[in-house]
Short mmCIF file of N, CA and C in Angstrom, two decimals:
data_model
loop_
_atom_site.label_atom_id
_atom_site.label_comp_id
_atom_site.label_asym_id
_atom_site.label_seq_id
_atom_site.Cartn_x
_atom_site.Cartn_y
_atom_site.Cartn_z
N UNK A 1 134.59 98.11 81.53
CA UNK A 1 134.98 97.19 80.48
C UNK A 1 133.89 97.09 79.44
N UNK A 2 134.29 96.94 78.22
CA UNK A 2 133.33 96.80 77.12
C UNK A 2 132.72 95.41 77.14
N UNK A 3 131.53 95.28 76.55
CA UNK A 3 130.88 93.98 76.42
C UNK A 3 130.93 93.54 74.97
N UNK A 4 131.11 92.24 74.77
CA UNK A 4 131.23 91.65 73.44
C UNK A 4 130.29 90.47 73.31
N UNK A 5 129.68 90.35 72.15
CA UNK A 5 128.87 89.19 71.80
C UNK A 5 129.78 88.20 71.10
N UNK A 6 129.81 86.97 71.58
CA UNK A 6 130.50 85.88 70.91
C UNK A 6 129.39 84.92 70.48
N UNK A 7 129.04 84.97 69.19
CA UNK A 7 127.91 84.21 68.66
C UNK A 7 128.39 82.98 67.90
N UNK A 8 127.78 81.85 68.19
CA UNK A 8 128.11 80.59 67.53
C UNK A 8 127.21 80.46 66.30
N UNK A 9 127.82 80.27 65.13
CA UNK A 9 127.06 80.11 63.89
C UNK A 9 126.98 78.64 63.53
N UNK A 10 125.77 78.14 63.36
CA UNK A 10 125.54 76.74 63.03
C UNK A 10 124.87 76.64 61.66
N UNK A 11 125.13 75.58 60.91
CA UNK A 11 124.43 75.41 59.63
C UNK A 11 122.94 75.17 59.89
N UNK A 12 122.10 75.58 58.96
CA UNK A 12 120.66 75.42 59.15
C UNK A 12 120.25 73.96 59.34
N UNK A 13 121.02 73.03 58.80
CA UNK A 13 120.68 71.62 58.95
C UNK A 13 121.40 70.98 60.14
N UNK A 14 121.82 71.78 61.09
CA UNK A 14 122.57 71.30 62.26
C UNK A 14 121.74 70.30 63.06
N UNK A 15 122.37 69.23 63.46
CA UNK A 15 121.71 68.19 64.25
C UNK A 15 122.31 68.17 65.66
N UNK A 16 121.59 68.64 66.67
CA UNK A 16 122.12 68.63 68.04
C UNK A 16 122.53 67.23 68.50
N UNK A 17 121.97 66.20 67.90
CA UNK A 17 122.33 64.83 68.28
C UNK A 17 123.81 64.55 68.00
N UNK A 18 124.44 65.36 67.16
CA UNK A 18 125.85 65.17 66.84
C UNK A 18 126.77 65.68 67.95
N UNK A 19 126.21 66.37 68.92
CA UNK A 19 127.01 66.89 70.04
C UNK A 19 127.34 65.73 70.97
N UNK A 20 128.60 65.33 70.98
CA UNK A 20 128.99 64.21 71.82
C UNK A 20 129.42 64.69 73.20
N UNK A 21 129.72 63.73 74.06
CA UNK A 21 130.11 64.07 75.43
C UNK A 21 131.37 64.91 75.49
N UNK A 22 132.32 64.63 74.58
CA UNK A 22 133.57 65.39 74.55
C UNK A 22 133.30 66.86 74.24
N UNK A 23 132.41 67.12 73.29
CA UNK A 23 132.07 68.50 72.93
C UNK A 23 131.40 69.21 74.11
N UNK A 24 130.46 68.54 74.75
CA UNK A 24 129.76 69.15 75.88
C UNK A 24 130.74 69.43 77.02
N UNK A 25 131.68 68.53 77.23
CA UNK A 25 132.70 68.72 78.26
C UNK A 25 133.58 69.92 77.92
N UNK A 26 133.96 70.05 76.64
CA UNK A 26 134.79 71.19 76.21
C UNK A 26 134.06 72.51 76.42
N UNK A 27 132.78 72.53 76.14
CA UNK A 27 131.99 73.75 76.34
C UNK A 27 131.88 74.06 77.84
N UNK A 28 131.65 73.04 78.65
CA UNK A 28 131.59 73.25 80.11
C UNK A 28 132.91 73.81 80.63
N UNK A 29 134.03 73.26 80.16
CA UNK A 29 135.35 73.73 80.59
C UNK A 29 135.53 75.19 80.19
N UNK A 30 135.12 75.55 78.96
CA UNK A 30 135.23 76.94 78.51
C UNK A 30 134.37 77.85 79.37
N UNK A 31 133.14 77.44 79.65
CA UNK A 31 132.27 78.25 80.52
C UNK A 31 132.90 78.47 81.89
N UNK A 32 133.46 77.41 82.45
CA UNK A 32 134.11 77.53 83.76
C UNK A 32 135.32 78.47 83.70
N UNK A 33 136.09 78.38 82.61
CA UNK A 33 137.24 79.26 82.45
C UNK A 33 136.81 80.73 82.32
N UNK A 34 135.77 80.97 81.53
CA UNK A 34 135.25 82.33 81.39
C UNK A 34 134.75 82.86 82.72
N UNK A 35 134.04 82.02 83.45
CA UNK A 35 133.50 82.41 84.76
C UNK A 35 134.64 82.75 85.73
N UNK A 36 135.66 81.89 85.78
CA UNK A 36 136.79 82.10 86.70
C UNK A 36 137.56 83.37 86.36
N UNK A 37 137.62 83.73 85.07
CA UNK A 37 138.32 84.94 84.65
C UNK A 37 137.47 86.19 84.84
N UNK A 38 136.20 86.01 85.20
CA UNK A 38 135.31 87.15 85.36
C UNK A 38 134.88 87.75 84.04
N UNK A 39 135.01 86.98 82.96
CA UNK A 39 134.68 87.49 81.62
C UNK A 39 133.22 87.24 81.24
N UNK A 40 132.65 86.13 81.70
CA UNK A 40 131.31 85.75 81.26
C UNK A 40 130.25 86.55 81.98
N UNK A 41 129.47 87.31 81.22
CA UNK A 41 128.36 88.08 81.77
C UNK A 41 127.07 87.27 81.65
N UNK A 42 126.91 86.60 80.50
CA UNK A 42 125.71 85.82 80.23
C UNK A 42 126.02 84.86 79.09
N UNK A 43 125.40 83.70 79.10
CA UNK A 43 125.53 82.74 78.01
C UNK A 43 124.19 82.05 77.81
N UNK A 44 123.92 81.65 76.57
CA UNK A 44 122.67 80.94 76.32
C UNK A 44 122.67 80.28 74.96
N UNK A 45 121.94 79.19 74.87
CA UNK A 45 121.71 78.52 73.60
C UNK A 45 120.36 78.93 73.06
N UNK A 46 120.21 78.81 71.76
CA UNK A 46 118.96 79.21 71.11
C UNK A 46 118.34 78.03 70.37
N UNK A 47 117.03 78.04 70.26
CA UNK A 47 116.34 77.06 69.43
C UNK A 47 116.81 77.25 67.99
N UNK A 48 116.61 76.25 67.16
CA UNK A 48 117.03 76.33 65.76
C UNK A 48 116.23 77.39 65.00
N UNK A 49 116.77 77.81 63.87
CA UNK A 49 116.19 78.89 63.07
C UNK A 49 114.71 78.69 62.72
N UNK A 50 114.26 77.48 62.41
CA UNK A 50 112.83 77.33 62.09
C UNK A 50 111.89 77.72 63.23
N UNK A 51 112.40 77.81 64.45
CA UNK A 51 111.57 78.21 65.58
C UNK A 51 111.54 79.73 65.78
N UNK A 52 112.28 80.45 64.95
CA UNK A 52 112.36 81.91 65.09
C UNK A 52 111.14 82.59 64.48
N UNK A 53 110.89 83.79 64.89
CA UNK A 53 109.87 84.68 64.30
C UNK A 53 110.58 85.96 63.91
N UNK A 54 110.30 86.44 62.71
CA UNK A 54 110.86 87.71 62.25
C UNK A 54 109.75 88.73 62.16
N UNK A 55 110.04 89.92 62.64
CA UNK A 55 109.05 91.00 62.63
C UNK A 55 109.59 92.15 61.80
N UNK A 56 108.75 92.68 60.91
CA UNK A 56 109.16 93.78 60.05
C UNK A 56 108.07 94.85 60.05
N UNK A 57 108.50 96.09 60.16
CA UNK A 57 107.56 97.21 60.08
C UNK A 57 107.07 97.33 58.65
N UNK A 58 105.78 97.52 58.51
CA UNK A 58 105.14 97.68 57.21
C UNK A 58 104.64 99.12 57.06
N UNK A 59 104.35 99.52 55.83
CA UNK A 59 103.77 100.86 55.65
C UNK A 59 102.50 101.00 56.49
N UNK A 60 102.30 102.15 57.04
CA UNK A 60 101.12 102.41 57.86
C UNK A 60 101.29 101.98 59.31
N UNK A 61 102.48 101.55 59.68
CA UNK A 61 102.75 101.22 61.06
C UNK A 61 102.43 99.79 61.46
N UNK A 62 101.90 98.99 60.55
CA UNK A 62 101.63 97.59 60.86
C UNK A 62 102.94 96.82 60.99
N UNK A 63 102.90 95.69 61.67
CA UNK A 63 104.06 94.83 61.83
C UNK A 63 103.72 93.46 61.26
N UNK A 64 104.53 93.01 60.30
CA UNK A 64 104.34 91.67 59.72
C UNK A 64 105.21 90.68 60.49
N UNK A 65 104.62 89.53 60.81
CA UNK A 65 105.34 88.48 61.53
C UNK A 65 105.41 87.26 60.63
N UNK A 66 106.63 86.77 60.41
CA UNK A 66 106.82 85.58 59.58
C UNK A 66 107.63 84.55 60.35
N UNK A 67 107.52 83.31 59.93
CA UNK A 67 108.30 82.24 60.54
C UNK A 67 109.73 82.28 60.04
N UNK A 68 110.64 81.88 60.89
CA UNK A 68 112.04 81.75 60.50
C UNK A 68 112.83 83.03 60.66
N UNK A 69 114.12 82.92 60.37
CA UNK A 69 115.00 84.08 60.53
C UNK A 69 114.73 85.15 59.47
N UNK A 70 115.14 86.35 59.77
CA UNK A 70 114.93 87.49 58.88
C UNK A 70 115.68 87.34 57.57
N UNK A 71 116.92 86.91 57.65
CA UNK A 71 117.75 86.80 56.46
C UNK A 71 117.69 85.40 55.89
N UNK A 72 117.81 85.30 54.57
CA UNK A 72 117.92 84.00 53.92
C UNK A 72 119.39 83.62 53.94
N UNK A 73 119.75 82.74 54.83
CA UNK A 73 121.14 82.33 54.98
C UNK A 73 121.23 80.82 55.09
N UNK A 74 122.43 80.33 55.14
CA UNK A 74 122.65 78.90 55.32
C UNK A 74 123.09 78.60 56.75
N UNK A 75 123.20 79.64 57.57
CA UNK A 75 123.60 79.49 58.96
C UNK A 75 122.68 80.31 59.85
N UNK A 76 122.69 80.00 61.11
CA UNK A 76 121.93 80.77 62.10
C UNK A 76 122.73 80.79 63.40
N UNK A 77 122.37 81.70 64.29
CA UNK A 77 123.03 81.76 65.59
C UNK A 77 122.42 80.68 66.47
N UNK A 78 123.28 79.78 66.93
CA UNK A 78 122.81 78.66 67.74
C UNK A 78 122.97 78.89 69.23
N UNK A 79 123.80 79.84 69.60
CA UNK A 79 124.04 80.15 71.00
C UNK A 79 125.01 81.32 71.08
N UNK A 80 125.23 81.80 72.28
CA UNK A 80 126.09 82.98 72.41
C UNK A 80 126.56 83.17 73.83
N UNK A 81 127.58 83.97 73.95
CA UNK A 81 128.05 84.47 75.25
C UNK A 81 128.05 85.98 75.15
N UNK A 82 127.79 86.65 76.23
CA UNK A 82 128.06 88.07 76.36
C UNK A 82 129.20 88.15 77.37
N UNK A 83 130.32 88.69 76.90
CA UNK A 83 131.52 88.73 77.72
C UNK A 83 131.91 90.16 78.04
N UNK A 84 132.57 90.34 79.15
CA UNK A 84 133.19 91.62 79.47
C UNK A 84 134.67 91.43 79.24
N UNK A 85 135.23 92.25 78.37
CA UNK A 85 136.65 92.14 78.02
C UNK A 85 137.25 93.53 77.90
N UNK A 86 138.56 93.61 78.10
CA UNK A 86 139.26 94.89 78.06
C UNK A 86 139.28 95.47 76.65
N UNK A 87 139.31 94.59 75.63
CA UNK A 87 139.39 95.06 74.24
C UNK A 87 139.02 93.92 73.30
N UNK A 88 138.99 94.23 72.00
CA UNK A 88 138.60 93.25 71.00
C UNK A 88 139.58 92.07 70.98
N UNK A 89 140.85 92.31 71.18
CA UNK A 89 141.83 91.22 71.17
C UNK A 89 141.51 90.19 72.25
N UNK A 90 141.15 90.67 73.43
CA UNK A 90 140.81 89.75 74.51
C UNK A 90 139.53 88.98 74.17
N UNK A 91 138.54 89.67 73.61
CA UNK A 91 137.29 89.01 73.22
C UNK A 91 137.54 87.97 72.13
N UNK A 92 138.40 88.29 71.17
CA UNK A 92 138.73 87.35 70.09
C UNK A 92 139.45 86.12 70.66
N UNK A 93 140.27 86.31 71.68
CA UNK A 93 140.94 85.16 72.31
C UNK A 93 139.90 84.19 72.87
N UNK A 94 138.85 84.72 73.49
CA UNK A 94 137.76 83.86 73.97
C UNK A 94 137.04 83.24 72.78
N UNK A 95 136.84 84.01 71.72
CA UNK A 95 136.19 83.49 70.52
C UNK A 95 136.94 82.31 69.93
N UNK A 96 138.27 82.38 69.92
CA UNK A 96 139.09 81.26 69.41
C UNK A 96 138.80 79.99 70.22
N UNK A 97 138.70 80.14 71.53
CA UNK A 97 138.41 78.98 72.38
C UNK A 97 137.00 78.46 72.12
N UNK A 98 136.07 79.36 71.83
CA UNK A 98 134.70 78.94 71.53
C UNK A 98 134.64 78.15 70.22
N UNK A 99 135.43 78.55 69.22
CA UNK A 99 135.47 77.82 67.95
C UNK A 99 135.89 76.37 68.21
N UNK A 100 136.92 76.20 69.03
CA UNK A 100 137.43 74.86 69.33
C UNK A 100 136.40 74.06 70.13
N UNK A 101 135.86 74.65 71.18
CA UNK A 101 134.93 73.93 72.06
C UNK A 101 133.63 73.58 71.34
N UNK A 102 133.11 74.51 70.54
CA UNK A 102 131.80 74.30 69.89
C UNK A 102 131.90 73.64 68.53
N UNK A 103 133.14 73.58 67.99
CA UNK A 103 133.34 72.99 66.67
C UNK A 103 132.47 73.67 65.63
N UNK A 104 132.43 75.01 65.71
CA UNK A 104 131.59 75.81 64.82
C UNK A 104 132.22 77.19 64.64
N UNK A 105 131.77 77.89 63.62
CA UNK A 105 132.22 79.26 63.39
C UNK A 105 131.67 80.17 64.49
N UNK A 106 132.41 81.22 64.78
CA UNK A 106 132.02 82.17 65.82
C UNK A 106 132.21 83.58 65.30
N UNK A 107 131.33 84.46 65.70
CA UNK A 107 131.45 85.89 65.38
C UNK A 107 131.61 86.65 66.69
N UNK A 108 132.53 87.61 66.71
CA UNK A 108 132.75 88.44 67.90
C UNK A 108 132.41 89.88 67.52
N UNK A 109 131.52 90.50 68.29
CA UNK A 109 131.14 91.89 68.03
C UNK A 109 131.01 92.64 69.34
N UNK A 110 131.52 93.87 69.32
CA UNK A 110 131.41 94.73 70.50
C UNK A 110 130.04 95.37 70.55
N UNK A 111 129.47 95.46 71.75
CA UNK A 111 128.22 96.18 71.92
C UNK A 111 128.51 97.68 71.82
N UNK A 112 127.57 98.41 71.29
CA UNK A 112 127.70 99.87 71.24
C UNK A 112 127.63 100.43 72.64
N UNK A 113 128.43 101.41 72.91
CA UNK A 113 128.35 102.11 74.19
C UNK A 113 127.24 103.12 74.10
N UNK A 114 126.32 103.05 75.04
CA UNK A 114 125.21 104.00 75.04
C UNK A 114 125.60 105.20 75.90
N UNK A 115 125.36 106.40 75.39
CA UNK A 115 125.72 107.58 76.17
C UNK A 115 124.88 107.65 77.44
N UNK A 116 125.52 108.09 78.50
CA UNK A 116 124.80 108.25 79.76
C UNK A 116 124.37 109.71 79.88
N UNK A 117 123.27 109.90 80.54
CA UNK A 117 122.74 111.26 80.68
C UNK A 117 123.32 111.93 81.88
#
């Protein structure tokens, strides 16, 4: 089965204090449903964008490290699931449930299949 990233996009000014008990319960229910279906491979939340470090290769092989996300955006990834699904349609169905549970935008992307030797 292919693996898919279901990433939760949060606004940069997101306040975790706004997460009420109903939202946390909805996320717990979704996690339990994913687990029972055998779809959830891994899930995790991330610190907010200001806690990120971006690394970029510089001329001469040096690496520059800066605070914050690499891209200048108004959103950042706040958490994610890695799911095993038969196809994109199945992964998107889980993504729809994540939008409702997390009350946030979600992106679904398939992992590249790496060739085996």
